[in-house]
Short mmCIF file of C-alpha atoms in Angstrom, two decimals:
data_model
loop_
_atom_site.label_atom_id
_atom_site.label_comp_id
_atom_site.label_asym_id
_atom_site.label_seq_id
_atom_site.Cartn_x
_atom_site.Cartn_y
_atom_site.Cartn_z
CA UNK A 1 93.96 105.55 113.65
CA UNK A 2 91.24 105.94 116.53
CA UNK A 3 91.77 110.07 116.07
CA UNK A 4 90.74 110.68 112.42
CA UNK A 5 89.51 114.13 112.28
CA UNK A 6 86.43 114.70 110.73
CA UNK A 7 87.36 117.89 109.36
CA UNK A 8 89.71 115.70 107.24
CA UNK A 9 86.40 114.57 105.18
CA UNK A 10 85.33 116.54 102.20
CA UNK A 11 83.12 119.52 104.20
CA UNK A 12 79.99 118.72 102.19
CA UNK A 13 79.98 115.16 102.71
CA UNK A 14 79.80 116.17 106.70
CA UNK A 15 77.38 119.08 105.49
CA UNK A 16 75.10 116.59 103.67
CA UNK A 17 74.85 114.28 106.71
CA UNK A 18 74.04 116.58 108.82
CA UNK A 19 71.84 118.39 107.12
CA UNK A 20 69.65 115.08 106.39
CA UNK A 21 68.82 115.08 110.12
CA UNK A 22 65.28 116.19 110.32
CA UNK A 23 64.79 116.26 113.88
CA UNK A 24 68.02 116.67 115.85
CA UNK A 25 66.21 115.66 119.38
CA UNK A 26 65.48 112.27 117.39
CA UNK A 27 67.72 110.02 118.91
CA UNK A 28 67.09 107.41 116.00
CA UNK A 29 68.00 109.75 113.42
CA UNK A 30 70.72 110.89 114.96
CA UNK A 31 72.11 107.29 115.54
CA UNK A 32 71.66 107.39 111.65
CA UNK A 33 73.85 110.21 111.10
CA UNK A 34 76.60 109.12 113.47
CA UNK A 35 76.68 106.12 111.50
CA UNK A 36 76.80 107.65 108.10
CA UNK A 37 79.55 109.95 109.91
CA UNK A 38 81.74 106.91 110.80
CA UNK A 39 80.82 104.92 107.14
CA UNK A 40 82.57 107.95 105.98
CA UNK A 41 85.66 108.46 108.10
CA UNK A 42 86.63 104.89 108.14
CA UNK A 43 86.16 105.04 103.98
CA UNK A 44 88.74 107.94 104.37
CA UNK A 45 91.12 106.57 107.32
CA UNK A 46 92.20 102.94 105.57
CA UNK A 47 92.10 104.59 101.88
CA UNK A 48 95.85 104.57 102.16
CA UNK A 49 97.92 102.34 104.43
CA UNK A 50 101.27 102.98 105.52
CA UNK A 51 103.37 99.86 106.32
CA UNK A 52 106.83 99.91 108.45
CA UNK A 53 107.66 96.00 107.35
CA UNK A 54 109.98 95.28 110.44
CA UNK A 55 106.74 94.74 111.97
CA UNK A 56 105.74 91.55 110.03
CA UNK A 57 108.23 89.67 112.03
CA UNK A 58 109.46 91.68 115.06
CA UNK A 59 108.14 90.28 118.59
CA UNK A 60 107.93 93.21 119.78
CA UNK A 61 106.20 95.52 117.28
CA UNK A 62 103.68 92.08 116.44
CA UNK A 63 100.87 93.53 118.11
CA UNK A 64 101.56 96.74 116.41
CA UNK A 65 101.49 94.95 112.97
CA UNK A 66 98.12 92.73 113.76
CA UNK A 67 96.83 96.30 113.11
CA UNK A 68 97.19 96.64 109.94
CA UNK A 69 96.35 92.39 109.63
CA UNK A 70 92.88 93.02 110.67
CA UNK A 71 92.38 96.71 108.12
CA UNK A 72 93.28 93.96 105.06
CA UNK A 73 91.18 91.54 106.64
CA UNK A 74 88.23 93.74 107.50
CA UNK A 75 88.31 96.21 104.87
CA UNK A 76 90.39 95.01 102.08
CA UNK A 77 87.08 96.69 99.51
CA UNK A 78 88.76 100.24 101.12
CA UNK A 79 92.66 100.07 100.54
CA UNK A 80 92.95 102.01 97.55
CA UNK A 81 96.70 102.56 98.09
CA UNK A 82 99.86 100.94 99.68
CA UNK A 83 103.28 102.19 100.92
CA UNK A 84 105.48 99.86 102.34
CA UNK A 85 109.19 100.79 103.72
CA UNK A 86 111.79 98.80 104.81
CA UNK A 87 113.63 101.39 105.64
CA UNK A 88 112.44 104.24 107.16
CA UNK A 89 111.31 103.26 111.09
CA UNK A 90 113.20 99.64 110.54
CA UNK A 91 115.42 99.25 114.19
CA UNK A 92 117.34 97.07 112.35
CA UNK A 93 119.08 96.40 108.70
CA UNK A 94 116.91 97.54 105.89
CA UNK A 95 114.37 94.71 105.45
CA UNK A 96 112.69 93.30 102.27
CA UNK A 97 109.29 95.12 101.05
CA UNK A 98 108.70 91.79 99.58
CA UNK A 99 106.98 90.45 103.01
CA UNK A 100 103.67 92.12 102.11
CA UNK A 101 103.27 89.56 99.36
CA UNK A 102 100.29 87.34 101.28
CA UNK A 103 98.38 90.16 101.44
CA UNK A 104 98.17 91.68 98.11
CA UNK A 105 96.05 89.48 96.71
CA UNK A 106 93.35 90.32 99.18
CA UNK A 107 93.13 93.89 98.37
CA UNK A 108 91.02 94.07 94.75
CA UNK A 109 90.79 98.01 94.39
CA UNK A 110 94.47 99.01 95.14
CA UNK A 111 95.61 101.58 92.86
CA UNK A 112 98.64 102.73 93.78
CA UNK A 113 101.35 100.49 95.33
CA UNK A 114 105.13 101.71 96.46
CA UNK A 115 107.88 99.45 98.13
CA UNK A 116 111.15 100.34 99.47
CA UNK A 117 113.67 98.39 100.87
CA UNK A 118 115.93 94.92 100.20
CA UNK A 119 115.37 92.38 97.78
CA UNK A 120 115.28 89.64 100.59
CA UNK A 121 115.38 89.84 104.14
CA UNK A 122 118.68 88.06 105.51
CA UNK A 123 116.55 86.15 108.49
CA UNK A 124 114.27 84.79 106.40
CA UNK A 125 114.15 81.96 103.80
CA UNK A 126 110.67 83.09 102.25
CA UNK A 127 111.00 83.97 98.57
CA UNK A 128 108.76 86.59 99.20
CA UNK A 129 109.93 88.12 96.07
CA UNK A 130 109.19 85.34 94.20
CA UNK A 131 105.45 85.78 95.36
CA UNK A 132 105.18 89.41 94.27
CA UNK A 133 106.58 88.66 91.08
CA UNK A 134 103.55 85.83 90.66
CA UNK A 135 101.40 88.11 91.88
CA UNK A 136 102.06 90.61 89.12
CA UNK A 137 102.28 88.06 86.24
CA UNK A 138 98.52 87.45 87.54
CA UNK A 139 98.12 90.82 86.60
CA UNK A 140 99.64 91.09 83.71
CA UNK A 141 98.68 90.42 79.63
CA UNK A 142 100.66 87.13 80.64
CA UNK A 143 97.15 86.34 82.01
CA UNK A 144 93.62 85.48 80.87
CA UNK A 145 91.50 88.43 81.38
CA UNK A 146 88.82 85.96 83.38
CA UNK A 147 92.00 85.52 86.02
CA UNK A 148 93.45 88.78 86.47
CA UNK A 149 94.23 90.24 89.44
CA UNK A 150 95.16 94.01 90.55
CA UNK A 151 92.71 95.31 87.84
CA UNK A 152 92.74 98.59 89.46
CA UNK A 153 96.28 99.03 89.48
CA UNK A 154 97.26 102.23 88.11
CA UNK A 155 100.85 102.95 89.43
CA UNK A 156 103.75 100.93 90.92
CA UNK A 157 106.87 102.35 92.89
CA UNK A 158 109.68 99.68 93.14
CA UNK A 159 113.10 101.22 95.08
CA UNK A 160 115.20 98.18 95.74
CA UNK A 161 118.75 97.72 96.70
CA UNK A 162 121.11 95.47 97.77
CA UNK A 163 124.22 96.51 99.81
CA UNK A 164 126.12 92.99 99.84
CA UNK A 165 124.64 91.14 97.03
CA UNK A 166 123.97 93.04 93.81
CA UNK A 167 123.41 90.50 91.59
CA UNK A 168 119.89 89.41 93.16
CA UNK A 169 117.91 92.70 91.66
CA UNK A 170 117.57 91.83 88.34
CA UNK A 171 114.50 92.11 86.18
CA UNK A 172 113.73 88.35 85.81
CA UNK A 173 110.59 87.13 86.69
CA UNK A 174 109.61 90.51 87.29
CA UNK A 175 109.47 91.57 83.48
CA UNK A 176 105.46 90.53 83.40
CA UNK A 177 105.55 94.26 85.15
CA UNK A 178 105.85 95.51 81.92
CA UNK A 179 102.53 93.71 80.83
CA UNK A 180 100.10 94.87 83.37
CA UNK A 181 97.88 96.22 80.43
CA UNK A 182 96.23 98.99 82.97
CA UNK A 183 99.15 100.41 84.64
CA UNK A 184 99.75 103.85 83.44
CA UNK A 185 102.93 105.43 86.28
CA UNK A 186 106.12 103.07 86.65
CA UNK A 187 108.86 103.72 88.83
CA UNK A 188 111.96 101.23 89.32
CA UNK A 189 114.86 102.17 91.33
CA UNK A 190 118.30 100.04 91.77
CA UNK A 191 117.43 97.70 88.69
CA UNK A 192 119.73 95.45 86.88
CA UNK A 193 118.46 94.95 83.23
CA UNK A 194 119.87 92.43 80.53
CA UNK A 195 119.90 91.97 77.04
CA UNK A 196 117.86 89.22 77.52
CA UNK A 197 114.79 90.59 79.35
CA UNK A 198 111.51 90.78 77.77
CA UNK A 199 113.06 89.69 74.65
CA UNK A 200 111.09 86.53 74.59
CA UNK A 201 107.60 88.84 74.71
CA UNK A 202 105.38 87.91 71.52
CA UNK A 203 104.82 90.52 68.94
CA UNK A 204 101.16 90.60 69.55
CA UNK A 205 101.70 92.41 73.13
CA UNK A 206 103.42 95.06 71.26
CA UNK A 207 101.27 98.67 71.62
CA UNK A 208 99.14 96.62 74.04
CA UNK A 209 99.52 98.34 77.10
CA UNK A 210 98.88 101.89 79.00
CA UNK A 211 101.78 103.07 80.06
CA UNK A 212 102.24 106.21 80.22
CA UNK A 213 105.30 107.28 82.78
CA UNK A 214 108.30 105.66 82.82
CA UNK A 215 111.43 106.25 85.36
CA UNK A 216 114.39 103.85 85.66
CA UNK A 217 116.67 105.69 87.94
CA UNK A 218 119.90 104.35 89.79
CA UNK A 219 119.97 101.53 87.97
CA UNK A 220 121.88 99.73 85.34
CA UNK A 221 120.20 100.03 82.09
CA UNK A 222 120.63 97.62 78.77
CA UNK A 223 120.21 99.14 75.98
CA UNK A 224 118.77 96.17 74.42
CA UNK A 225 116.43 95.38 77.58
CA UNK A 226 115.24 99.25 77.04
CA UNK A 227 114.29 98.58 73.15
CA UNK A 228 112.15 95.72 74.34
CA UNK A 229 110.29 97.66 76.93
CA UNK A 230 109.61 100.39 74.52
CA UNK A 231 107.58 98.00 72.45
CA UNK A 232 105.11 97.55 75.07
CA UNK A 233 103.70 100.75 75.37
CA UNK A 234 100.64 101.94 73.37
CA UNK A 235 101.58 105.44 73.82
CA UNK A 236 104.44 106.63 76.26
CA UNK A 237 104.67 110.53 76.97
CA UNK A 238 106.92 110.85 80.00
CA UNK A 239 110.19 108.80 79.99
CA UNK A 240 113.19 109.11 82.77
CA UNK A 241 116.55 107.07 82.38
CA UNK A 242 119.94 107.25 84.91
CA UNK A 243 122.28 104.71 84.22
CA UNK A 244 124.63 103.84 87.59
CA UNK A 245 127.84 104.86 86.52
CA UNK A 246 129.30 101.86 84.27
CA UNK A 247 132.04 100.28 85.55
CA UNK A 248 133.80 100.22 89.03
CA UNK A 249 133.40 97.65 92.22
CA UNK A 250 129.46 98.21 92.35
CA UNK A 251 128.80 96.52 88.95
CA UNK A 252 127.21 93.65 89.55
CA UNK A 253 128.80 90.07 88.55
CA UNK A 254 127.88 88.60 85.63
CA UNK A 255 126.85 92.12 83.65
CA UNK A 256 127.85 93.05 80.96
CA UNK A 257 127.13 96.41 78.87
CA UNK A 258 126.41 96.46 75.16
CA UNK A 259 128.02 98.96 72.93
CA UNK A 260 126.24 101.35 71.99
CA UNK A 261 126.06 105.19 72.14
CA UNK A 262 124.00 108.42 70.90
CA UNK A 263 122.45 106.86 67.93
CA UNK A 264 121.69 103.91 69.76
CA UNK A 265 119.94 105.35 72.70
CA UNK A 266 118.06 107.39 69.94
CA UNK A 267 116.55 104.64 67.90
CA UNK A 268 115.41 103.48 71.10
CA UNK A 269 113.17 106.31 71.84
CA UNK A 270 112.27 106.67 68.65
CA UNK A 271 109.77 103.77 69.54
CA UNK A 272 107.52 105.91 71.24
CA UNK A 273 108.78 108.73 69.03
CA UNK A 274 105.25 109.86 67.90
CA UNK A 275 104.06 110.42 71.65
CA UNK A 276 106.75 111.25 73.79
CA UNK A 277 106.78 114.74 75.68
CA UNK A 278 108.89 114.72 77.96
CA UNK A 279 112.52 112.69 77.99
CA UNK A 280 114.81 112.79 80.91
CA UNK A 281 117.91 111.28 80.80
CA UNK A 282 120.63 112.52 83.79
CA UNK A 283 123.04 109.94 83.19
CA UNK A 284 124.28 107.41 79.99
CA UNK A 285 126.90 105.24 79.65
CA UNK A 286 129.49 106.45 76.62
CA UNK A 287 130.33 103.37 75.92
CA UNK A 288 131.54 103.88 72.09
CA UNK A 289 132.04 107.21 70.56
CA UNK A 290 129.97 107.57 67.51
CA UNK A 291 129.16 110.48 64.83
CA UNK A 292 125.71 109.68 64.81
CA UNK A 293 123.82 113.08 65.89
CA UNK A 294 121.08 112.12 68.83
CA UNK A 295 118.64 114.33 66.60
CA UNK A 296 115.22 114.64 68.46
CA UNK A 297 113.85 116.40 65.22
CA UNK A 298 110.36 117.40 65.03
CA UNK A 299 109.48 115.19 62.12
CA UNK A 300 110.19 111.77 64.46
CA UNK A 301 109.23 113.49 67.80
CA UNK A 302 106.15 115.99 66.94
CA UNK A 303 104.75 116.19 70.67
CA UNK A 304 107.88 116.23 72.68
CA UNK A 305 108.57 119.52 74.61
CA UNK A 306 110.74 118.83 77.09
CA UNK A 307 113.87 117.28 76.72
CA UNK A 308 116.94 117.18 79.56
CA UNK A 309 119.94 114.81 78.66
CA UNK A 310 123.90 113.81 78.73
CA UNK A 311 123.45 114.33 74.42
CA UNK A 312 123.15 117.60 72.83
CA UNK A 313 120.05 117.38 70.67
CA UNK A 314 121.13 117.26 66.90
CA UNK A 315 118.50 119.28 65.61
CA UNK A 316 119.14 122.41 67.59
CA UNK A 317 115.12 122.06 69.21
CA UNK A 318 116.17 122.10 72.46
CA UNK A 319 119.23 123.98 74.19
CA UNK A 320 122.28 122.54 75.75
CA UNK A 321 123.48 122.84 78.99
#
């Protein structure tokens, strides 16, 4: 952090600065310029922050960790985007991305946020989860405008996995993601959704929000749960499904998949039918056998011009295979 380059700024930011010295043997106006100089590199150094989250509790990376404390603490107005792993750089198990939680509120122009890693940390008794999922109902249309927080949040990267307990990754509490009226890129990874989820959401939220990218990948997809979320939208273009593959010792307990097939998958996206332009979907459970054509015809889906899928398109638009 101490060796930003300054040929990492924009060259006629640096160009202005300099240039608005008027006397270089000034010593006064040069102590103006350095200053500008550093206004500007430490706007550009803690614009994103990286975040290995063994060091929230590791003795010996603490120090390390108070780091990136005192950048929330003394330039929260500058974080514009978040990564957090608890993966990558861990020395131990992969640890819960969750951990981060007492810090988000403190950030008010974040705009991107990513987490990787477990749903909970096995050490640790903190529903830390719990607090990010607060956190975005805060955010969300579940929310008074007056109170909302996150208000610059644009997109959201959630990869989470669990390797001895499946069951704790479902959507839950964490539907009001769905609501954050601003939020225009989501990305889940490793989900578990129900029948049940977001099936309680008024009709008036319907079309309320900005969503624009969609990708639920490696996870277990109801096709129910995936009618609801397609509600919420006011216009999706870019949607991306992979269902695990159903069945088999990684199912989680307690979930069950609805029947459904071609036609039903279709009606789906035939929510967001009139803006859809791209549709990716590598992997669907064939759960019933159906003659019901999965027809993306032009007359249902006018802007869509990309589709890749597991169901030939009905109405010849797009090639198989």
């Amino acid at each position: 952090m101490n060796t930003f380059p300054l040929n990492q700024l924009p060259p006629e930011l640096v160009a202005h600065v300099v240039g608005a010295v008027m006397d270089p043997k000034d010593l006064r106006n040069l102590r103006l310029a350095n200053r500008a100089l550093n206004e500007l590199a430490t706007r550009e150094l803690y614009r994103e922050v990286y975040v290995h989250i063994d060091r929230l509790s590791d003795e010996v990376e603490h120090q390390s960790f108070e780091g990136v404390v005192k950048i929330f603490e003394k330039y929260p107005h500058l974080v514009q985007g978040l990564d957090v792993d608890g993966f990558f750089g861990a020395r131990y198990d992969c640890l819960c991305p969750f951990e981060c939680a007492p810090f988000l509120d403190a950030l008010p122009n974040l705009q991107w946020i990513k987490m990787y890693g477990t749903y909970a940390s096995w050490w640790s008794q903190e529903d830390y989860a719990g607090q990010v999922a607060g956190l975005l109902k805060r955010a969300s249309l579940l929310t008074v405008p007056g109170e909302r927080v996150l208000r610059g949040l644009r997109s959201l990267t959630l990869d989470i996995f669990t390797e001895e307990d499946p069951q704790d990754w479902f959507l839950g509490a964490f539907s009001a993601i769905f609501l954050i009226p601003q939020l225009q890129r989501l990305t889940l990874e490793g989900l578990t959704l129900c029948s049940a989820d977001l099936a309680d959401i008024p009709p008036t939220f319907h079309g309320q929000t900005e969503l624009k990218s969609l990708r639920i990948t490696r996870s277990y997809i109801d096709i129910q749960a995936l009618r609801n979320m397609l509600l919420l939208p006011h216009a999706l273009t870019h949607l991306e499904l992979s269902h695990r593959r159903p069945g088999g010792s990684q199912r989680p307990p307690g979930w069950h998949e609805e029947v459904c097939g071609p036609g039903d998958l279709r009606a789906a996206l035939a929510q967001q039918g009139m803006s859809l332009e791209v549709v990716k979907i590598s992997r669907w459970p064939r759960v019933r056998v159906e003659g019901d054509k999965f027809d993306l015809s032009e007359e249902v889906f006018p802007r869509l011009r990309v589709y890749k899928g597991c169901y030939r398109d009905g109405s010849g638009r797009f090639p198989w295979g």
